[in-house]
XYZ file of N, CA, C and O in Angstrom:
328
model
N -30.199 49.156 -4.380
C -30.864 48.258 -3.472
C -29.897 47.873 -2.353
O -28.696 47.809 -2.557
N -30.433 47.596 -1.177
C -29.615 47.224 -0.024
C -29.698 45.710 0.188
O -30.771 45.129 0.158
N -28.519 45.098 0.404
C -28.433 43.660 0.615
C -27.869 43.371 2.000
O -26.904 44.008 2.416
N -28.468 42.401 2.692
C -28.031 42.004 4.023
C -27.391 40.625 3.935
O -27.984 39.693 3.389
N -26.187 40.504 4.475
C -25.469 39.236 4.478
C -24.350 39.322 5.503
O -24.051 40.401 6.020
N -23.738 38.184 5.797
C -22.627 38.136 6.745
C -21.412 37.510 6.083
O -21.537 36.571 5.304
N -20.258 38.052 6.414
C -18.991 37.450 6.027
C -18.344 36.930 7.296
O -18.206 37.667 8.273
N -17.987 35.666 7.305
C -17.316 35.054 8.441
C -15.821 35.143 8.169
O -15.341 34.698 7.114
N -15.089 35.751 9.103
C -13.663 35.960 8.912
C -12.871 34.735 9.327
O -13.335 33.906 10.105
N -11.652 34.648 8.830
C -10.781 33.518 9.158
C -10.059 33.717 10.490
O -9.389 32.806 10.952
N -10.206 34.886 11.103
C -9.583 35.144 12.410
C -10.644 35.012 13.499
O -11.795 35.368 13.296
N -10.261 34.496 14.679
C -11.252 34.277 15.735
C -11.661 35.527 16.491
O -12.685 35.535 17.153
N -10.887 36.598 16.396
C -11.181 37.809 17.155
C -10.645 39.011 16.399
O -9.708 38.892 15.612
N -11.231 40.168 16.645
C -10.824 41.416 15.976
C -10.450 42.435 17.044
O -11.255 42.743 17.917
N -9.232 42.947 16.956
C -8.783 43.999 17.865
C -9.342 45.343 17.404
O -9.856 45.464 16.285
N -9.206 46.355 18.239
C -9.638 47.702 17.854
C -8.864 48.181 16.633
O -9.428 48.836 15.751
N -7.585 47.848 16.562
C -6.749 48.244 15.426
C -7.250 47.606 14.125
O -7.357 48.269 13.099
N -7.598 46.332 14.184
C -8.117 45.629 13.001
C -9.490 46.182 12.622
O -9.799 46.346 11.445
N -10.323 46.489 13.622
C -11.633 47.076 13.348
C -11.475 48.412 12.624
O -12.226 48.706 11.682
N -10.491 49.208 13.020
C -10.219 50.475 12.335
C -9.798 50.234 10.897
O -10.223 50.956 9.982
N -8.966 49.208 10.664
C -8.535 48.879 9.300
C -9.725 48.447 8.439
O -9.814 48.816 7.267
N -10.635 47.678 9.018
C -11.833 47.272 8.281
C -12.670 48.493 7.897
O -13.126 48.609 6.753
N -12.861 49.389 8.840
C -13.633 50.608 8.580
C -12.985 51.433 7.461
O -13.652 51.869 6.523
N -11.676 51.620 7.560
C -10.949 52.407 6.560
C -10.953 51.742 5.186
O -10.879 52.418 4.164
N -11.052 50.413 5.154
C -11.055 49.676 3.889
C -12.433 49.674 3.219
O -12.585 49.167 2.118
N -13.439 50.230 3.900
C -14.761 50.331 3.287
C -15.827 49.464 3.927
O -16.906 49.305 3.371
N -15.547 48.917 5.099
C -16.535 48.086 5.806
C -17.325 48.905 6.813
O -17.751 48.383 7.849
N -17.546 50.173 6.512
C -18.261 51.048 7.435
C -19.764 50.754 7.469
O -20.485 51.307 8.290
N -20.218 49.854 6.607
C -21.624 49.449 6.599
C -21.808 48.068 7.233
O -22.798 47.394 6.989
N -20.841 47.656 8.052
C -20.890 46.342 8.694
C -20.776 46.472 10.204
O -20.109 47.364 10.716
N -21.426 45.546 10.891
C -21.284 45.409 12.342
C -20.396 44.202 12.598
O -20.548 43.166 11.952
N -19.477 44.338 13.554
C -18.563 43.251 13.885
C -19.085 42.533 15.119
O -19.325 43.155 16.150
N -19.260 41.215 14.999
C -19.720 40.392 16.112
C -18.771 39.218 16.275
O -18.415 38.562 15.301
N -18.348 38.951 17.505
C -17.496 37.798 17.787
C -18.153 36.978 18.884
O -18.515 37.511 19.934
N -18.318 35.677 18.605
C -18.902 34.773 19.589
C -18.289 33.388 19.403
O -18.200 32.898 18.277
N -17.860 32.802 20.513
C -17.293 31.451 20.502
C -16.164 31.295 19.484
O -16.076 30.287 18.783
N -15.320 32.304 19.373
C -14.178 32.231 18.477
C -14.497 32.410 17.012
O -13.667 32.111 16.146
N -15.692 32.900 16.694
C -16.087 33.146 15.304
C -16.382 34.631 15.158
O -17.181 35.189 15.908
N -15.715 35.260 14.174
C -15.936 36.684 13.919
C -16.780 36.849 12.665
O -16.453 36.322 11.604
N -17.864 37.593 12.813
C -18.837 37.803 11.749
C -18.959 39.308 11.471
O -19.064 40.105 12.398
N -18.945 39.649 10.197
C -19.250 41.016 9.774
C -20.645 40.985 9.162
O -20.868 40.327 8.144
N -21.589 41.681 9.778
C -22.950 41.737 9.256
C -23.094 43.007 8.431
O -23.003 44.112 8.972
N -23.295 42.825 7.130
C -23.349 43.938 6.189
C -24.771 44.324 5.823
O -25.660 43.479 5.721
N -24.968 45.614 5.577
C -26.125 46.199 4.902
C -25.520 47.005 3.759
O -25.225 48.193 3.924
N -25.298 46.346 2.614
C -24.505 46.956 1.542
C -25.392 47.380 0.377
O -26.198 46.619 -0.121
N -25.216 48.619 -0.051
C -25.902 49.148 -1.228
C -25.168 48.666 -2.475
O -23.947 48.790 -2.562
N -25.927 48.134 -3.444
C -25.346 47.692 -4.709
C -26.482 47.459 -5.698
O -27.654 47.390 -5.312
N -26.121 47.302 -6.962
C -27.154 47.068 -7.974
C -27.639 45.632 -7.986
O -28.722 45.337 -8.483
N -26.821 44.697 -7.437
C -27.253 43.303 -7.329
C -26.451 42.625 -6.218
O -25.460 43.163 -5.726
N -26.880 41.422 -5.843
C -26.247 40.709 -4.734
C -24.798 40.359 -5.041
O -23.924 40.489 -4.173
N -24.513 39.931 -6.264
C -23.134 39.579 -6.617
C -22.188 40.755 -6.435
O -21.089 40.605 -5.912
N -22.625 41.931 -6.848
C -21.806 43.140 -6.694
C -21.613 43.476 -5.219
O -20.515 43.854 -4.792
N -22.673 43.337 -4.433
C -22.587 43.619 -2.994
C -21.587 42.689 -2.319
O -20.730 43.135 -1.547
N -21.670 41.391 -2.625
C -20.751 40.420 -2.036
C -19.312 40.672 -2.472
O -18.394 40.673 -1.647
N -19.112 40.883 -3.763
C -17.759 41.094 -4.279
C -17.116 42.335 -3.673
O -15.937 42.305 -3.286
N -17.870 43.411 -3.553
C -17.292 44.635 -2.997
C -16.987 44.484 -1.509
O -15.971 44.989 -1.019
N -17.840 43.768 -0.780
C -17.601 43.557 0.651
C -16.383 42.668 0.868
O -15.532 42.959 1.718
N -16.271 41.591 0.095
C -15.107 40.705 0.204
C -13.834 41.459 -0.145
O -12.815 41.331 0.538
N -13.895 42.275 -1.174
C -12.734 43.084 -1.564
C -12.330 44.028 -0.429
O -11.143 44.165 -0.126
N -13.297 44.651 0.205
C -13.000 45.564 1.317
C -12.315 44.825 2.460
O -11.343 45.324 3.031
N -12.812 43.638 2.791
C -12.194 42.841 3.857
C -10.766 42.500 3.489
O -9.840 42.650 4.293
N -10.546 42.066 2.256
C -9.197 41.708 1.814
C -8.268 42.912 1.795
O -7.081 42.786 2.082
N -8.794 44.090 1.491
C -7.994 45.319 1.515
C -7.496 45.619 2.929
O -6.462 46.252 3.096
N -8.216 45.161 3.929
C -7.806 45.394 5.315
C -6.739 44.396 5.762
O -6.204 44.514 6.854
N -6.462 43.406 4.933
C -5.460 42.404 5.263
C -6.025 41.126 5.849
O -5.281 40.233 6.246
N -7.355 41.010 5.906
C -8.000 39.818 6.452
C -8.545 38.951 5.324
O -8.622 39.379 4.176
N -8.953 37.738 5.672
C -9.522 36.815 4.697
C -10.922 36.405 5.144
O -11.221 36.333 6.333
N -11.759 36.128 4.165
C -13.124 35.672 4.410
C -13.140 34.149 4.358
O -12.684 33.554 3.382
N -13.666 33.530 5.405
C -13.774 32.067 5.441
C -15.025 31.594 4.702
O -14.995 30.587 4.001
N -16.132 32.333 4.882
C -17.366 31.960 4.183
C -18.361 33.118 4.195
O -18.211 34.071 4.940
N -19.388 32.958 3.378
C -20.470 33.934 3.257
C -21.746 33.279 3.767
O -21.999 32.104 3.488
N -22.544 34.037 4.506
C -23.849 33.551 4.964
C -24.912 34.567 4.574
O -24.753 35.763 4.827
N -25.973 34.058 3.968
C -27.081 34.909 3.543
C -28.358 34.336 4.135
O -28.678 33.171 3.915
N -29.062 35.149 4.897
C -30.344 34.720 5.452
C -31.436 35.000 4.442
O -31.485 36.074 3.849
N -32.258 34.024 4.267
C -33.408 34.207 3.381
C -34.570 34.716 4.226
O -34.886 34.155 5.267
N -35.183 35.785 3.760
C -36.335 36.338 4.472
C -37.598 35.756 3.860
O -37.800 35.826 2.646
N -38.405 35.174 4.707
C -39.657 34.597 4.255
C -40.642 35.718 3.962
O -40.782 36.664 4.731
N -41.344 35.587 2.864
C -42.403 36.534 2.508
C -43.725 35.910 2.963
O -44.053 34.798 2.547
N -44.432 36.592 3.838
C -45.691 36.011 4.329
C -46.689 35.805 3.193
O -46.787 36.643 2.294
N -47.363 34.685 3.247
C -48.387 34.404 2.231
C -49.718 34.936 2.713
O -50.072 34.779 3.886
N -50.425 35.526 1.823
C -51.768 36.030 2.135
C -52.765 34.929 1.748
O -52.752 34.459 0.628
N -53.547 34.539 2.708
C -54.497 33.440 2.469
C -55.873 33.996 2.290
O -56.303 34.914 2.869
């Protein structure tokens, strides 16, 4: 199953060199976005459950030498049929 979530990094900006390190560490399923001094990695991660997806993504970020400040998960509303 694929899980969508964001990891907010503890660094305000990502250089091309750091982006390469993230990719090599296994973050090739994430988009890097920086706005107002906040760097966000938006993941679409395949895993058997959400906990595994989060743990593997955090591990990949840490392997690149960076730290995760927080995790954000958007809840998708399921439309109700009336």
